[in-house]
Amino acid sequence: MSLFGKTRRKVLPGFGLSLGFTLAYLSLIVLIPLSAAFIKTSGMTWDAFVQAVTSPRVVASYRLSFGVSFLAAAMNAFFGTIVAWVLVRYTFPGKKIIDALVDLPFALPTAVAGIALTAIYAKNGWLGGYLEPLWAKGVTTLDANAPGAWKDWLGLRIAFDRPGIFIALTFIGLPFVVRTLQPVLEEMEPELEEASATLGANRWQTITRVILPELTPALITGSALAFARALGEYGSVVFIAGNQPMHSEITPLLIITKLEQYDYRGATAIAVVLLVVSFTLLLLINLLQKWSRRHHALV
């Protein structure tokens, strides 16, 4: 009841109608299309499903997609923290432009990003012509200490090899970390750092004992989002990866390849594996966000 004795009107209709509309909309847009993958896969026997998702070529694509996605998320966790800190804590000319550039991977079509990165890091590109000889020499030197291991994993080229995949996944994952950390940094009072310095803590102690504990929940959430986004990325990677089976072929590309070969059940089987992993990651991200909100509420 309001102060005038009248019932306060709600913007949306009643809970039942709103919930029904929400469930219907999500079913049409999300649940029904995704369930088609499970329905298509259900026509396979268990042995055929296991064989389809555990063949050597598929396992190699899992290893590449999960491994490089994790490395890209770790890289973004480190540099994304620095970028978010600079954007929140400092004022400098061109700050708004740099802040807008952080969102560029969101707005830029993934195919355009892949073509641009390839043009830059290819052997005849703006940076590739200078970096690739140095990279190949460095990898060969590492390979001398561990024959075959580093060269097979890293590759001697930047574009059209695994380093190119890493660059593309780092590019598309950076905004998730920065945008997750920025609100937390904005809520952190600079007085905490000043109090830490007043009590005799050096800069490293202030970072590790004052700042990082506050940022850890948001940092984990942003890194998990970047990892989940990188795991399903296709457009920006396919142009720069080289797409060599058993070496630089990511799992989303393998799904497309099987569709082109009319192996629909094999493609949907691999898609189901990625779908289950992605759903698990999203569930973990939601739990992390809940933990983060509870953590800040207690603080």
Short mmCIF file of C-alpha atoms in Angstrom, two decimals, residues 1-258:
data_model
loop_
_atom_site.label_atom_id
_atom_site.label_comp_id
_atom_site.label_asym_id
_atom_site.label_seq_id
_atom_site.Cartn_x
_atom_site.Cartn_y
_atom_site.Cartn_z
CA MET A 1 0.00 0.00 0.00
CA SER A 2 1.21 3.50 -0.75
CA LEU A 3 0.94 6.52 1.53
CA PHE A 4 -2.43 7.38 -0.06
CA GLY A 5 -3.91 3.93 0.53
CA LYS A 6 -3.70 2.82 -3.09
CA THR A 7 -1.87 -0.26 -4.31
CA ARG A 8 1.41 0.55 -6.04
CA ARG A 9 1.22 -0.38 -9.71
CA LYS A 10 4.00 -2.52 -11.15
CA VAL A 11 5.61 -1.80 -14.47
CA LEU A 12 5.34 -5.43 -15.65
CA PRO A 13 2.30 -7.71 -15.38
CA GLY A 14 1.95 -10.34 -12.66
CA PHE A 15 4.63 -12.86 -11.85
CA GLY A 16 2.88 -15.76 -13.59
CA LEU A 17 2.46 -13.96 -16.91
CA SER A 18 6.00 -12.52 -16.85
CA LEU A 19 7.54 -15.88 -15.98
CA GLY A 20 5.50 -17.63 -18.67
CA PHE A 21 6.63 -15.15 -21.31
CA THR A 22 10.25 -15.51 -20.16
CA LEU A 23 10.19 -19.30 -20.34
CA ALA A 24 8.45 -19.28 -23.72
CA TYR A 25 10.95 -16.82 -25.17
CA LEU A 26 13.95 -18.72 -23.82
CA SER A 27 12.53 -21.98 -25.11
CA LEU A 28 12.12 -20.63 -28.65
CA ILE A 29 15.45 -18.84 -28.79
CA VAL A 30 17.73 -21.09 -26.71
CA LEU A 31 16.31 -24.39 -25.44
CA ILE A 32 14.66 -25.77 -28.58
CA PRO A 33 17.62 -25.06 -30.94
CA LEU A 34 20.11 -26.51 -28.45
CA SER A 35 17.96 -29.55 -27.76
CA ALA A 36 18.16 -30.38 -31.49
CA ALA A 37 21.82 -31.30 -30.99
CA PHE A 38 20.93 -33.77 -28.25
CA ILE A 39 18.04 -35.20 -30.30
CA LYS A 40 20.29 -35.72 -33.30
CA THR A 41 22.97 -37.34 -31.14
CA SER A 42 20.48 -39.62 -29.42
CA GLY A 43 20.21 -41.59 -32.65
CA MET A 44 23.79 -42.82 -32.15
CA THR A 45 24.71 -45.83 -30.09
CA TRP A 46 26.90 -45.22 -27.05
CA ASP A 47 29.89 -46.88 -28.71
CA ALA A 48 29.47 -44.75 -31.83
CA PHE A 49 29.18 -41.61 -29.69
CA VAL A 50 32.33 -42.43 -27.74
CA GLN A 51 34.21 -43.21 -30.93
CA ALA A 52 33.06 -39.94 -32.51
CA VAL A 53 34.13 -37.74 -29.60
CA THR A 54 37.37 -39.54 -28.71
CA SER A 55 39.00 -40.13 -32.09
CA PRO A 56 42.65 -38.94 -32.24
CA ARG A 57 41.80 -35.96 -34.45
CA VAL A 58 38.99 -34.84 -32.15
CA VAL A 59 41.10 -35.28 -29.01
CA ALA A 60 43.88 -33.22 -30.63
CA SER A 61 41.36 -30.43 -31.31
CA TYR A 62 40.17 -30.61 -27.67
CA ARG A 63 43.73 -30.34 -26.44
CA LEU A 64 44.40 -27.33 -28.64
CA SER A 65 41.12 -25.51 -27.93
CA PHE A 66 41.18 -26.02 -24.18
CA GLY A 67 44.92 -25.44 -23.83
CA VAL A 68 45.16 -22.24 -25.86
CA SER A 69 41.88 -20.91 -24.40
CA PHE A 70 43.29 -21.38 -20.91
CA LEU A 71 46.57 -19.66 -21.82
CA ALA A 72 44.71 -16.76 -23.45
CA ALA A 73 42.47 -16.37 -20.38
CA ALA A 74 45.54 -16.37 -18.11
CA MET A 75 47.20 -13.72 -20.26
CA ASN A 76 44.07 -11.58 -20.17
CA ALA A 77 43.82 -12.02 -16.41
CA PHE A 78 47.25 -10.42 -16.01
CA PHE A 79 47.13 -7.66 -18.60
CA GLY A 80 43.39 -7.07 -18.22
CA THR A 81 43.97 -6.23 -14.55
CA ILE A 82 46.59 -3.67 -15.54
CA VAL A 83 44.34 -2.13 -18.21
CA ALA A 84 41.39 -1.90 -15.82
CA TRP A 85 43.60 -0.37 -13.11
CA VAL A 86 44.93 2.31 -15.47
CA LEU A 87 41.46 3.18 -16.76
CA VAL A 88 40.01 3.52 -13.26
CA ARG A 89 42.87 5.00 -11.27
CA TYR A 90 44.44 7.48 -13.71
CA THR A 91 43.31 10.42 -15.80
CA PHE A 92 45.19 11.11 -19.03
CA PRO A 93 44.56 12.46 -22.55
CA GLY A 94 42.76 9.99 -24.77
CA LYS A 95 41.41 7.94 -21.87
CA LYS A 96 37.90 7.75 -23.31
CA ILE A 97 39.28 6.54 -26.65
CA ILE A 98 41.27 3.77 -24.99
CA ASP A 99 38.25 2.85 -22.88
CA ALA A 100 36.17 2.55 -26.05
CA LEU A 101 38.86 0.47 -27.76
CA VAL A 102 38.51 -2.15 -25.02
CA ASP A 103 35.02 -2.92 -26.36
CA LEU A 104 36.21 -3.16 -29.97
CA PRO A 105 36.35 -7.00 -29.93
CA PHE A 106 32.65 -6.96 -28.93
CA ALA A 107 31.62 -4.70 -31.81
CA LEU A 108 33.99 -5.96 -34.50
CA PRO A 109 32.75 -8.91 -36.60
CA THR A 110 34.89 -11.91 -35.75
CA ALA A 111 35.77 -12.57 -39.39
CA VAL A 112 37.03 -9.01 -39.76
CA ALA A 113 39.13 -9.45 -36.62
CA GLY A 114 40.62 -12.66 -38.00
CA ILE A 115 41.49 -11.08 -41.34
CA ALA A 116 43.01 -8.04 -39.63
CA LEU A 117 45.13 -10.13 -37.26
CA THR A 118 46.30 -12.30 -40.16
CA ALA A 119 47.29 -9.23 -42.18
CA ILE A 120 49.29 -7.91 -39.24
CA TYR A 121 51.04 -11.10 -38.09
CA ALA A 122 51.55 -12.94 -41.39
CA LYS A 123 55.10 -13.31 -42.64
CA ASN A 124 54.59 -10.41 -45.06
CA GLY A 125 52.45 -8.41 -42.58
CA TRP A 126 53.17 -5.21 -40.69
CA LEU A 127 54.56 -6.97 -37.63
CA GLY A 128 54.96 -10.53 -38.80
CA GLY A 129 57.88 -9.71 -41.07
CA TYR A 130 59.86 -8.52 -38.03
CA LEU A 131 58.52 -10.81 -35.32
CA GLU A 132 58.32 -14.17 -37.07
CA PRO A 133 62.09 -14.57 -37.68
CA LEU A 134 62.75 -13.71 -34.03
CA TRP A 135 59.98 -16.05 -32.90
CA ALA A 136 61.24 -18.94 -35.05
CA LYS A 137 64.79 -18.46 -33.77
CA GLY A 138 63.60 -18.38 -30.15
CA VAL A 139 61.50 -21.53 -30.54
CA THR A 140 64.39 -23.35 -32.21
CA THR A 141 66.63 -22.41 -29.30
CA LEU A 142 64.09 -23.75 -26.81
CA ASP A 143 63.71 -26.86 -28.93
CA ALA A 144 67.42 -27.57 -28.60
CA ASN A 145 66.89 -28.18 -24.88
CA ALA A 146 63.78 -30.34 -25.37
CA PRO A 147 63.91 -31.97 -28.83
CA GLY A 148 60.62 -31.72 -30.65
CA ALA A 149 58.51 -30.65 -27.68
CA TRP A 150 58.51 -26.88 -27.94
CA LYS A 151 58.59 -26.76 -31.71
CA ASP A 152 55.65 -29.15 -32.04
CA TRP A 153 53.54 -27.22 -29.53
CA LEU A 154 54.48 -23.62 -30.28
CA GLY A 155 55.15 -23.83 -34.01
CA LEU A 156 57.78 -21.90 -35.92
CA ARG A 157 55.30 -19.41 -37.39
CA ILE A 158 53.02 -16.84 -35.78
CA ALA A 159 50.21 -16.58 -38.29
CA PHE A 160 48.77 -19.84 -39.65
CA ASP A 161 49.96 -21.71 -36.57
CA ARG A 162 49.23 -22.07 -32.85
CA PRO A 163 50.65 -18.65 -31.85
CA GLY A 164 48.11 -17.05 -34.18
CA ILE A 165 45.30 -18.89 -32.39
CA PHE A 166 46.61 -17.62 -29.06
CA ILE A 167 46.69 -14.02 -30.33
CA ALA A 168 43.13 -14.23 -31.69
CA LEU A 169 41.72 -15.73 -28.48
CA THR A 170 43.54 -13.16 -26.36
CA PHE A 171 42.11 -10.40 -28.54
CA ILE A 172 38.48 -11.50 -28.16
CA GLY A 173 38.76 -12.29 -24.43
CA LEU A 174 40.31 -9.08 -23.07
CA PRO A 175 37.04 -7.08 -22.69
CA PHE A 176 35.52 -9.72 -20.40
CA VAL A 177 38.28 -9.31 -17.83
CA VAL A 178 38.49 -5.51 -18.05
CA ARG A 179 34.74 -4.90 -17.85
CA THR A 180 34.37 -7.32 -14.94
CA LEU A 181 37.14 -5.69 -12.93
CA GLN A 182 36.28 -2.04 -13.58
CA PRO A 183 33.19 -1.81 -11.32
CA VAL A 184 35.07 -3.48 -8.47
CA LEU A 185 38.01 -1.10 -8.82
CA GLU A 186 35.67 1.88 -8.92
CA GLU A 187 34.14 0.77 -5.60
CA MET A 188 37.54 0.30 -3.96
CA GLU A 189 38.50 3.34 -1.92
CA PRO A 190 42.03 4.67 -2.56
CA GLU A 191 42.18 5.27 1.19
CA LEU A 192 42.76 1.54 1.65
CA GLU A 193 46.04 1.78 -0.24
CA GLU A 194 47.01 4.92 1.67
CA ALA A 195 46.25 3.24 4.99
CA SER A 196 48.36 0.25 3.95
CA ALA A 197 51.29 2.52 3.13
CA THR A 198 50.81 4.40 6.41
CA LEU A 199 51.07 1.11 8.32
CA GLY A 200 54.43 0.44 6.70
CA ALA A 201 53.51 -1.88 3.84
CA ASN A 202 55.53 -1.62 0.65
CA ARG A 203 53.93 -1.61 -2.79
CA TRP A 204 54.16 -5.37 -3.26
CA GLN A 205 52.55 -6.03 0.11
CA THR A 206 49.78 -3.56 -0.70
CA ILE A 207 49.11 -5.33 -4.00
CA THR A 208 49.13 -8.86 -2.60
CA ARG A 209 47.41 -8.24 0.75
CA VAL A 210 45.03 -5.35 0.06
CA ILE A 211 44.23 -5.07 -3.64
CA LEU A 212 44.33 -8.63 -4.98
CA PRO A 213 42.09 -10.14 -2.26
CA GLU A 214 39.42 -7.60 -3.21
CA LEU A 215 39.84 -8.26 -6.94
CA THR A 216 40.12 -12.05 -6.82
CA PRO A 217 36.38 -12.93 -7.10
CA ALA A 218 35.84 -10.57 -10.04
CA LEU A 219 39.14 -11.60 -11.62
CA ILE A 220 38.18 -15.28 -11.51
CA THR A 221 34.76 -14.49 -12.97
CA GLY A 222 36.20 -12.38 -15.81
CA SER A 223 38.85 -14.99 -16.61
CA ALA A 224 36.23 -17.75 -16.67
CA LEU A 225 34.10 -15.69 -19.07
CA ALA A 226 37.13 -15.09 -21.31
CA PHE A 227 37.92 -18.82 -21.26
CA ALA A 228 34.33 -19.80 -22.13
CA ARG A 229 34.24 -17.23 -24.95
CA ALA A 230 37.56 -18.43 -26.36
CA LEU A 231 36.50 -22.07 -26.23
CA GLY A 232 33.69 -21.52 -28.73
CA GLU A 233 35.39 -18.90 -30.90
CA TYR A 234 35.47 -19.62 -34.63
CA GLY A 235 35.40 -16.57 -36.90
CA SER A 236 38.52 -14.77 -35.72
CA VAL A 237 40.54 -17.99 -35.40
CA VAL A 238 39.80 -19.77 -38.65
CA PHE A 239 41.68 -17.20 -40.74
CA ILE A 240 44.85 -17.15 -38.66
CA ALA A 241 45.04 -20.75 -37.40
CA GLY A 242 46.37 -22.57 -40.45
CA ASN A 243 43.74 -25.27 -39.75
CA GLN A 244 46.16 -28.20 -40.00
CA PRO A 245 44.56 -31.41 -38.64
CA MET A 246 46.18 -32.78 -35.50
CA HIS A 247 48.15 -29.54 -35.06
CA SER A 248 46.28 -26.25 -35.50
CA GLU A 249 42.67 -27.37 -35.95
CA ILE A 250 40.31 -26.06 -33.27
CA THR A 251 37.20 -27.96 -32.22
CA PRO A 252 34.60 -25.52 -33.70
CA LEU A 253 36.37 -25.81 -37.07
CA LEU A 254 36.28 -29.61 -36.83
CA ILE A 255 32.50 -29.42 -36.31
CA ILE A 256 32.16 -27.34 -39.50
CA THR A 257 34.40 -29.79 -41.35
CA LYS A 258 32.21 -32.74 -40.37
#
